[in-house]
GROMACS .gro file of C-alpha atoms in nm:
model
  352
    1UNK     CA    1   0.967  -1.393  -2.369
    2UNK     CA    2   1.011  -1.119  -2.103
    3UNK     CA    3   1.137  -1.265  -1.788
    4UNK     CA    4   1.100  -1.056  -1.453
    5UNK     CA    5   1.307  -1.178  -1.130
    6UNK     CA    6   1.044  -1.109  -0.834
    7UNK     CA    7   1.174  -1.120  -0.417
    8UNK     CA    8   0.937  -1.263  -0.214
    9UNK     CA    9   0.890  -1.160   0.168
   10UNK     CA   10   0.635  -1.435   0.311
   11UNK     CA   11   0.677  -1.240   0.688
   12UNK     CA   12   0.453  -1.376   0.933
   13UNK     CA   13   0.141  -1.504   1.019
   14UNK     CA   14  -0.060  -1.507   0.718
   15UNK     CA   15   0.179  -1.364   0.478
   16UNK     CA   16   0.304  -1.718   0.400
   17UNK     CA   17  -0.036  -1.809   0.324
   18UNK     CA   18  -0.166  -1.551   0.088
   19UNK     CA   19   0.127  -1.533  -0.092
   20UNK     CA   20   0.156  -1.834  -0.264
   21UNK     CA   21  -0.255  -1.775  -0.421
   22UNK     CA   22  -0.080  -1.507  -0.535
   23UNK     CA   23   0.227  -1.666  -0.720
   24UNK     CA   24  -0.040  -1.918  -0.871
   25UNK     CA   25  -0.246  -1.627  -1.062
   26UNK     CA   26   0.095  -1.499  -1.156
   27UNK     CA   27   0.198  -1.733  -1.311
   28UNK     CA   28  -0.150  -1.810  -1.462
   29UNK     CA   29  -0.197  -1.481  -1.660
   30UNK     CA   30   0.210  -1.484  -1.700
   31UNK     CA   31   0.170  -1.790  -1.928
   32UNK     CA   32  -0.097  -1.640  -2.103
   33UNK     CA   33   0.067  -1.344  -2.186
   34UNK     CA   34   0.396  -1.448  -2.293
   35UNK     CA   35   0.577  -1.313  -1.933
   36UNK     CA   36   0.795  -1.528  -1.696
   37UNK     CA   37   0.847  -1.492  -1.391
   38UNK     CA   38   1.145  -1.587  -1.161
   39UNK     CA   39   1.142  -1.545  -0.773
   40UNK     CA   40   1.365  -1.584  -0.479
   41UNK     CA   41   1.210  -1.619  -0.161
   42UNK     CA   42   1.327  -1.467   0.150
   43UNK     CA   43   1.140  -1.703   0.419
   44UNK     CA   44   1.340  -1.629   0.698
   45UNK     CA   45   1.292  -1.229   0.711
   46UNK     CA   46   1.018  -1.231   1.008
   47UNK     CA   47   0.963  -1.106   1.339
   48UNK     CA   48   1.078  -1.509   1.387
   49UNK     CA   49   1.409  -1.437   1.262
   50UNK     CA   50   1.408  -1.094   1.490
   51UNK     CA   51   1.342  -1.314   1.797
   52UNK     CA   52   1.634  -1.566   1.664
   53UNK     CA   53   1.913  -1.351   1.567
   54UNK     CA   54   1.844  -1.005   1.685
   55UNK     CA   55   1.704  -0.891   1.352
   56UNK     CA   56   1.402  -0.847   1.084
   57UNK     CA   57   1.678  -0.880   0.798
   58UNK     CA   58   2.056  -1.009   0.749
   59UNK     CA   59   2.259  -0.676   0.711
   60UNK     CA   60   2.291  -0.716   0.358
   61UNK     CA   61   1.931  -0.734   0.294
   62UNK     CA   62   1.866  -0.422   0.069
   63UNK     CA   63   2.184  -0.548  -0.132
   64UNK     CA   64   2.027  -0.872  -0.209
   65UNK     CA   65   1.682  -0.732  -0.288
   66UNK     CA   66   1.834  -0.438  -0.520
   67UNK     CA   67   1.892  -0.637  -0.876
   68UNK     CA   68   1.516  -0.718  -0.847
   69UNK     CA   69   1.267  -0.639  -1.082
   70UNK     CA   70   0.964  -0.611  -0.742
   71UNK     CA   71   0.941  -0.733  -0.481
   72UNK     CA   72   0.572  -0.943  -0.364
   73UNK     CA   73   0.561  -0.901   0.075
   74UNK     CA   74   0.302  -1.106   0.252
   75UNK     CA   75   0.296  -0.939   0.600
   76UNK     CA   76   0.470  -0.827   0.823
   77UNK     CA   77   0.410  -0.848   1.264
   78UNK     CA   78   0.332  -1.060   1.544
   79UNK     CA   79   0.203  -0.992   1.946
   80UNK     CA   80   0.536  -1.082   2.122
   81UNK     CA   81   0.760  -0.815   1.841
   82UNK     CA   82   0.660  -0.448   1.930
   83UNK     CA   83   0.526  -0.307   1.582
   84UNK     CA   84   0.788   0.003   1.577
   85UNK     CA   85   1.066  -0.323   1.574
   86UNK     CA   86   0.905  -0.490   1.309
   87UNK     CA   87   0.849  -0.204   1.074
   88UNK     CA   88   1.138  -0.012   1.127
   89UNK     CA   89   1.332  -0.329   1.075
   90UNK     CA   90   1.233  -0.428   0.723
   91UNK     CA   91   0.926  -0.246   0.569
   92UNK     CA   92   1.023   0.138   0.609
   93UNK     CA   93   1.420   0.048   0.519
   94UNK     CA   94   1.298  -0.102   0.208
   95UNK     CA   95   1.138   0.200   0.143
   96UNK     CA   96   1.360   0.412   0.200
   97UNK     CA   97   1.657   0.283   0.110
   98UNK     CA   98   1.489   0.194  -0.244
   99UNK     CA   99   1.328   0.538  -0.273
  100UNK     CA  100   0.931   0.420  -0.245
  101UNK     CA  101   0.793   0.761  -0.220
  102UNK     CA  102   0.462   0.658  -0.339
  103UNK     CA  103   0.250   0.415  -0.105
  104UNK     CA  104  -0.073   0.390  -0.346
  105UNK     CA  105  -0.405   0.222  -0.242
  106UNK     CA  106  -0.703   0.171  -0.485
  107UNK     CA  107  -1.005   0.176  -0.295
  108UNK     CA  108  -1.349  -0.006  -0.533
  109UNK     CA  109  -1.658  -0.131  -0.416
  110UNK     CA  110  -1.711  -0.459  -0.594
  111UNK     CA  111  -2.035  -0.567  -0.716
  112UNK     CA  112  -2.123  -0.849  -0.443
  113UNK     CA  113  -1.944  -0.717  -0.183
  114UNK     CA  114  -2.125  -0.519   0.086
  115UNK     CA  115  -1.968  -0.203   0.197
  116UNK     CA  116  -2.049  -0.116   0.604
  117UNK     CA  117  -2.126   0.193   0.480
  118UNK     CA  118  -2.494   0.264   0.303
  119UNK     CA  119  -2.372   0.531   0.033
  120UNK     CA  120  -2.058   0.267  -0.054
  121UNK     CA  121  -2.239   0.146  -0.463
  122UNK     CA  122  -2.067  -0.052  -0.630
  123UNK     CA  123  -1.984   0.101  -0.960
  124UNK     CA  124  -1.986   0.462  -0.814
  125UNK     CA  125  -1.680   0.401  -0.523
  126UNK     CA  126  -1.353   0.360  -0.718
  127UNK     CA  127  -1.057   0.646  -0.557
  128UNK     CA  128  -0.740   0.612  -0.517
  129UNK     CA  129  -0.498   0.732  -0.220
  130UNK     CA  130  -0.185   0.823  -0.262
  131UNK     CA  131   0.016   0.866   0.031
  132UNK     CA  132   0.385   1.045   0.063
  133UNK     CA  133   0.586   0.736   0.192
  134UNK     CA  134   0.899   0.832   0.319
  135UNK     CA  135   0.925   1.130   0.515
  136UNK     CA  136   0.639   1.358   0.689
  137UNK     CA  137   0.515   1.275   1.011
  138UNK     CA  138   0.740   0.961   1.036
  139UNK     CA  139   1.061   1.060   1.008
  140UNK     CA  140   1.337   0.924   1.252
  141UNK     CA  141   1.437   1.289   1.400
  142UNK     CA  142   1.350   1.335   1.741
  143UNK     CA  143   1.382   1.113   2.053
  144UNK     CA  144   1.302   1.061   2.450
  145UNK     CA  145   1.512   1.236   2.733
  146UNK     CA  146   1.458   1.207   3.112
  147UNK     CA  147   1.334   0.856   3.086
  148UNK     CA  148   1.151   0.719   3.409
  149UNK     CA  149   1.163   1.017   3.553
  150UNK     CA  150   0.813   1.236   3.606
  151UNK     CA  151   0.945   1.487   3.368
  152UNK     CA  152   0.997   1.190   3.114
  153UNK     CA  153   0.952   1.404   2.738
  154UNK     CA  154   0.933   1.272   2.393
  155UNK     CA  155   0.957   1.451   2.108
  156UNK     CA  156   0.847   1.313   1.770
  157UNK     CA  157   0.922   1.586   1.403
  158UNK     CA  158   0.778   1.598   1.095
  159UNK     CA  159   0.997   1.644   0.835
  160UNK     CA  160   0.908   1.817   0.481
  161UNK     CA  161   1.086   1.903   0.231
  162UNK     CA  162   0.995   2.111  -0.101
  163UNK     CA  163   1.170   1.811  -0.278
  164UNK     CA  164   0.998   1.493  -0.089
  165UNK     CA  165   0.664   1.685  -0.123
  166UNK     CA  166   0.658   1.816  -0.558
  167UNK     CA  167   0.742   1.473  -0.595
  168UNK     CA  168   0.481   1.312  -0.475
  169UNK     CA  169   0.217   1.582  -0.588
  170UNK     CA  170   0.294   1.574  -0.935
  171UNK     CA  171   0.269   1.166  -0.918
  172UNK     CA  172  -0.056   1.237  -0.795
  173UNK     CA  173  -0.185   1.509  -1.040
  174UNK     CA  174  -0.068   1.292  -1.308
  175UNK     CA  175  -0.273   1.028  -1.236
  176UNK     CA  176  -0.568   1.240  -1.170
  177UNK     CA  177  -0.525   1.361  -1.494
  178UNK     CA  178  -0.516   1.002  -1.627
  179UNK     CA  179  -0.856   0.909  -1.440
  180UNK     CA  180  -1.115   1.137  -1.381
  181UNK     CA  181  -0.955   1.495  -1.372
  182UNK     CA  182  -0.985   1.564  -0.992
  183UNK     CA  183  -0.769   1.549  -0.680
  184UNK     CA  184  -0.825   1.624  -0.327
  185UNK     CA  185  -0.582   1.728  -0.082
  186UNK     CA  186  -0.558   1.647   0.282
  187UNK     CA  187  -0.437   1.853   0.489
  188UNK     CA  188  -0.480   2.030   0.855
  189UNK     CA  189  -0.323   2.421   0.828
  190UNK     CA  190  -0.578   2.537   1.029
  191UNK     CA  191  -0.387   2.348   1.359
  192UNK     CA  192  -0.101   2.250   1.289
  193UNK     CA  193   0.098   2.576   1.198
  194UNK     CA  194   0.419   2.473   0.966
  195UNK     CA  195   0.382   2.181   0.798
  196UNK     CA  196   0.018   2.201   0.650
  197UNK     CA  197   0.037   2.520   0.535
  198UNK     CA  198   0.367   2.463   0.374
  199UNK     CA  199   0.234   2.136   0.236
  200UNK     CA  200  -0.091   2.389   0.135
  201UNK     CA  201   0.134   2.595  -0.040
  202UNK     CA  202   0.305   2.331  -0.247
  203UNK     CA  203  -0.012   2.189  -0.368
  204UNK     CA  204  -0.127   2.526  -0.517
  205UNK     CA  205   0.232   2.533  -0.675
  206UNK     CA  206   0.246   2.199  -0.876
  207UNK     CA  207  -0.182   2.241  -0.992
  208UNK     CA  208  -0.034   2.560  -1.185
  209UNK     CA  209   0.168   2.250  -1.366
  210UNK     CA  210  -0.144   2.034  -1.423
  211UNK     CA  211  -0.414   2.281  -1.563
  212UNK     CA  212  -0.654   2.004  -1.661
  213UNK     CA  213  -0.705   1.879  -1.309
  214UNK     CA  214  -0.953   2.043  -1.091
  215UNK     CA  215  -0.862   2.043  -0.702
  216UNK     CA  216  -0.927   2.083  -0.389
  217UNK     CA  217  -0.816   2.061  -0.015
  218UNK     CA  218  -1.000   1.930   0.315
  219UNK     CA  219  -0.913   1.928   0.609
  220UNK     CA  220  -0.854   1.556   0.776
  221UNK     CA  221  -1.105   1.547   1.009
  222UNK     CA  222  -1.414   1.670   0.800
  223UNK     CA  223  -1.232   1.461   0.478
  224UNK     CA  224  -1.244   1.108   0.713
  225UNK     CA  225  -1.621   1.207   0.724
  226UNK     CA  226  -1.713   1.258   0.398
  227UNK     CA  227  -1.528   0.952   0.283
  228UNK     CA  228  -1.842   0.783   0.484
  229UNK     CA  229  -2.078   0.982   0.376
  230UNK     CA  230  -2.022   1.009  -0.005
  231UNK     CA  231  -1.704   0.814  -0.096
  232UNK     CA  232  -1.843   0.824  -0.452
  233UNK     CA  233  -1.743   1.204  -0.493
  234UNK     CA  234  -1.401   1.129  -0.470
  235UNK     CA  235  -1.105   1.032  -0.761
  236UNK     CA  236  -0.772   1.077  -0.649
  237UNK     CA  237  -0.678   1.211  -0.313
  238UNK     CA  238  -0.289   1.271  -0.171
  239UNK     CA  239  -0.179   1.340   0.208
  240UNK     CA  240   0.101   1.292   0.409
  241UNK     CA  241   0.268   1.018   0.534
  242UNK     CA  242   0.027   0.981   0.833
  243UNK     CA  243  -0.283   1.122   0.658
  244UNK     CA  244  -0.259   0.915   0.404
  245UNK     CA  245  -0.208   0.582   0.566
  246UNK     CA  246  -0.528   0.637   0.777
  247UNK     CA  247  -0.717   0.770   0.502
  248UNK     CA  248  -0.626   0.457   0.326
  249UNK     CA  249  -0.727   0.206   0.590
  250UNK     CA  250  -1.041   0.392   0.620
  251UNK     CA  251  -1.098   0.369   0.316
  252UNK     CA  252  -1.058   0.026   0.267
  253UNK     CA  253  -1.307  -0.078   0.561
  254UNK     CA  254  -1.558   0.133   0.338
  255UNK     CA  255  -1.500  -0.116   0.035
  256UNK     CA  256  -1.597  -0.411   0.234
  257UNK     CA  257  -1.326  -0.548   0.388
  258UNK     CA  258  -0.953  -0.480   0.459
  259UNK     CA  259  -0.833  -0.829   0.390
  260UNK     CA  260  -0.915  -0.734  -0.006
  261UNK     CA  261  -0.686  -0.396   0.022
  262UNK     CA  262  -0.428  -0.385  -0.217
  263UNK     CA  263  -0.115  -0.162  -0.175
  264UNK     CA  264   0.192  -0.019  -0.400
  265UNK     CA  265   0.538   0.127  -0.312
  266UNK     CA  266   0.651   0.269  -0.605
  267UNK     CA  267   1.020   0.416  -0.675
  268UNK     CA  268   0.816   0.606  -1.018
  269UNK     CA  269   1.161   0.670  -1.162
  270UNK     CA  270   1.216   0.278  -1.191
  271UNK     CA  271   1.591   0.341  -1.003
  272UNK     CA  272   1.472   0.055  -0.792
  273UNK     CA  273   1.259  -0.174  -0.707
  274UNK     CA  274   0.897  -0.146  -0.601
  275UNK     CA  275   0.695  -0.330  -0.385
  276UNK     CA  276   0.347  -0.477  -0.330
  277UNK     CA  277   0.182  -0.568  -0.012
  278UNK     CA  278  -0.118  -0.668   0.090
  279UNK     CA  279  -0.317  -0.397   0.375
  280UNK     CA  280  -0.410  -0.614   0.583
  281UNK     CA  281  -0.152  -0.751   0.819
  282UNK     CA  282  -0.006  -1.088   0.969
  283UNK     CA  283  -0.380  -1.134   1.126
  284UNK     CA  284  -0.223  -1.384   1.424
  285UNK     CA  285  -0.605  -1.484   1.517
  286UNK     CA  286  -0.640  -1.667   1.145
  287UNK     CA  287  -0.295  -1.763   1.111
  288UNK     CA  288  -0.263  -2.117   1.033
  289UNK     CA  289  -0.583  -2.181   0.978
  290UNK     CA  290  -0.590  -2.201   0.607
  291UNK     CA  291  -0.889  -1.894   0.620
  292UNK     CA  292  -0.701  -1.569   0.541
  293UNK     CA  293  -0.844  -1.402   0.179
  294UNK     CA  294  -0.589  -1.407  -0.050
  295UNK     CA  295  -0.752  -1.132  -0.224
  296UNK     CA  296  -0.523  -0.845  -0.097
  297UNK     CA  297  -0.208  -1.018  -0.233
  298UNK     CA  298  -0.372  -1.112  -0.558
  299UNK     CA  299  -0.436  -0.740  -0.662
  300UNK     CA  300  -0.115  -0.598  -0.498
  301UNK     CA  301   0.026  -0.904  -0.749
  302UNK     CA  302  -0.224  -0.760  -1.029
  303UNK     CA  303  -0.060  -0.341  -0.965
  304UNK     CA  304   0.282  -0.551  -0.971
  305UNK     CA  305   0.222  -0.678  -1.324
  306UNK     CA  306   0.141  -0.298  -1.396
  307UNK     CA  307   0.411  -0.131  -1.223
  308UNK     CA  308   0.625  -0.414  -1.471
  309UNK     CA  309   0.454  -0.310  -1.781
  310UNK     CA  310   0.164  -0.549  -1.821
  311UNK     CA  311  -0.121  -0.362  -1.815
  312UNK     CA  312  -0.335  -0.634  -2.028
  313UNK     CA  313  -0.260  -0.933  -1.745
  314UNK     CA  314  -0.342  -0.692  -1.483
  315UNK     CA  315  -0.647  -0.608  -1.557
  316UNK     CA  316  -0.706  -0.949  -1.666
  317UNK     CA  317  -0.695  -1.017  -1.270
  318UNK     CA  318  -0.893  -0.719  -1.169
  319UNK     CA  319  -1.164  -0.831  -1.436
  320UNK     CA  320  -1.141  -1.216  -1.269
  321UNK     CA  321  -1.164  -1.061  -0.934
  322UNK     CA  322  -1.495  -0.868  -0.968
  323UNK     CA  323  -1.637  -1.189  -1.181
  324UNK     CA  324  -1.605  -1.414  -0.907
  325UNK     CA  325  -1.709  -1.163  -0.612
  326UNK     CA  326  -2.065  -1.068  -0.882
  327UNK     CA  327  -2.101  -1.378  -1.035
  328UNK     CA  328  -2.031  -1.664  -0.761
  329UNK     CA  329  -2.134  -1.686  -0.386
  330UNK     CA  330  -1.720  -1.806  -0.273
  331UNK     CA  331  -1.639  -1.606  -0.007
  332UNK     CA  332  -1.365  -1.593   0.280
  333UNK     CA  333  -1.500  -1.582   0.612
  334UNK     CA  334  -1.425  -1.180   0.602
  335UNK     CA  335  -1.677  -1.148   0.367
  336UNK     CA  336  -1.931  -1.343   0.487
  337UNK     CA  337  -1.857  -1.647   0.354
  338UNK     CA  338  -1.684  -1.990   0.414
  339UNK     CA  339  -1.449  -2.062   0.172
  340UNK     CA  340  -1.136  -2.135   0.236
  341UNK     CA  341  -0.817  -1.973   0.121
  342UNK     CA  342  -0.731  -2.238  -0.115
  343UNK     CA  343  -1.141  -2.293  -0.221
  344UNK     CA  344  -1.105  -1.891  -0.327
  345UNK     CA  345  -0.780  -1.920  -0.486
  346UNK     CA  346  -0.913  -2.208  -0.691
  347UNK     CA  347  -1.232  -2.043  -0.776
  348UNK     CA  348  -1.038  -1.745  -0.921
  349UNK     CA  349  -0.784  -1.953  -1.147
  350UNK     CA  350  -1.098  -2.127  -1.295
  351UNK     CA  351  -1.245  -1.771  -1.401
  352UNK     CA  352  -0.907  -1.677  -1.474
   0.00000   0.00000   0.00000
């Protein structure tokens, strides 16, 4: 039997709550498919623990999560933390420090769930975006000078490198290649003067590599639009650091709801560890409650079991997600329904 040895980051708010759903289907399909898995469970690494001791993490955090096979987070935030302390204090070290230089979203419309947006069919909408993850637009160089003072400046770079950049396109055109044959670029060379064009540049480099993937490029602004206006047309699509993460939460408002988003930060190379988080955030408002939809941390859970070379029990999820949503009317509250997170988590081990 194949045993993997999974962290677990519960964070805040609802991240303790959707992550145990998550551990249950897990283990469900685990069983079935002649896996184990063994976790460790970091409760304490929270914007509670920040508030405590003066830090997201202990400082030998990345040490302890580094003979893991993944790592499963929950979520990570809360009002009284500012968001730059939160995420700069656990999510983008992980990444970093592990080497997740792929953040990748699928974006579906499920049968049963209604997109906001009329062209959104379920059956036709199924993209993914992959997003450079650890440099670009946030990168830590810069900093604020003359503070208080009227002349107060702050200067944020963008930092990208021919390295940081190939990487993350040829992940990209490979998959493309593996799906549907096309990729779309974002980018914005006709205003911002160094970085697009470069980034431009690169992307006409690396499709000389992939010859069976047709491509294009769009610029942000009109590309945001036409993901409401004809999502369908799309397969894979890659952008920066910052275009991709609001591409991706755009996206997955088009699918229905954000509290269903999955999301992947892969190390491709396998040096280190990955990890798997759900989209949508430590939701304070529906913390405690016993409401949150688990569904976000069961398919991150579902591209884990991928990402660790289970293909079959993946997809066994993905299958059991999109029979409940089509054949049953359990919903959570973001969906339109009233089901708790426990009444959907049951639901979905019964199909399972």
């Amino acid at each position: 039997m194949t045993n993997h040895h999974i962290a677990l980051i519960p964070g805040d708010g609802i991240g303790a709550e959707v992550l145990p759903p998550a551990r249950q289907v897990l283990d469900a399909v685990g069983a079935r498919h002649g896996f184990a898995l063994r976790y460790t469970s970091y409760d304490d690494w929270s914007c509670a623990r920040y508030l405590r001791e003066g830090a997201m993490m202990p400082e030998d955090g990345i040490d302890l999560l580094r003979d893991k096979d993944a790592i499963l987070l929950g979520a990570v935030g809360r009002p009284d933390v500012p968001d730059h302390v939160s995420l700069w204090g656990l999510l983008i070290p992980i990444r970093r420090s592990f080497r997740q230089y792929v953040n990748l979203r699928p974006v579906r419309v499920f049968e049963g769930v209604e997109s906001p947006v009329r062209g959104a069919v379920a059956g036709e909408v199924d993209f993914v975006v992959v997003r450079e993850n650890v440099e670009g637009e946030y990168s830590e160089a810069g900093g604020r000078i003359n503070r208080g003072f009227d002349d107060e400046m702050a200067v944020q770079e963008a930092v990208f490198t021919r390295a940081g950049v190939t990487r993350v396109l040829d992940y990209a055109f490979g998959l493309a290649g593996r799906r549907r044959g096309t990729l779309t670029s974002a980018t914005k060379s006709n205003g911002i003067v160094h970085t697009m064009p470069f980034w431009d540049q690169l992307v006409a480099e690396r499709a000389v590599h992939h010859p069976g993937v047709a491509w294009e490029q769009e610029h942000i602004d009109a590309l945001a639009a036409k993901f409401v206006l004809d999502p369908a047309r799309f397969d894979v699509v890659v952008g920066s650091n910052l275009f991709g993460d609001i591409l991706s939460d755009l996206a997955a408002a088009v699918a229905g709801s954000i509290g269903m988003a999955p999301a992947a930060n892969l190390n491709p190379e396998r040096a280190f560890p990955s990890m798997f988080e759900p989209v949508h955030g430590s939701a304070p408002d529906i913390a405690g409650r016993g409401i949150a939809n688990p569904l976000g941390a069961i398919w991150s859970a579902a591209m884990m079991l991928d990402h660790l070379g289970h293909p079959r029990a993946a997809r066994d999820i993905t299958d059991a997600i999109a029979a409940v949503l089509a054949g049953t009317d359990v919903r959570t509250r973001d969906l339109g329904g009233t089901a708790s997170t426990a009444e959907f988590t049951d639901t979905l081990l019964a199909r399972l």
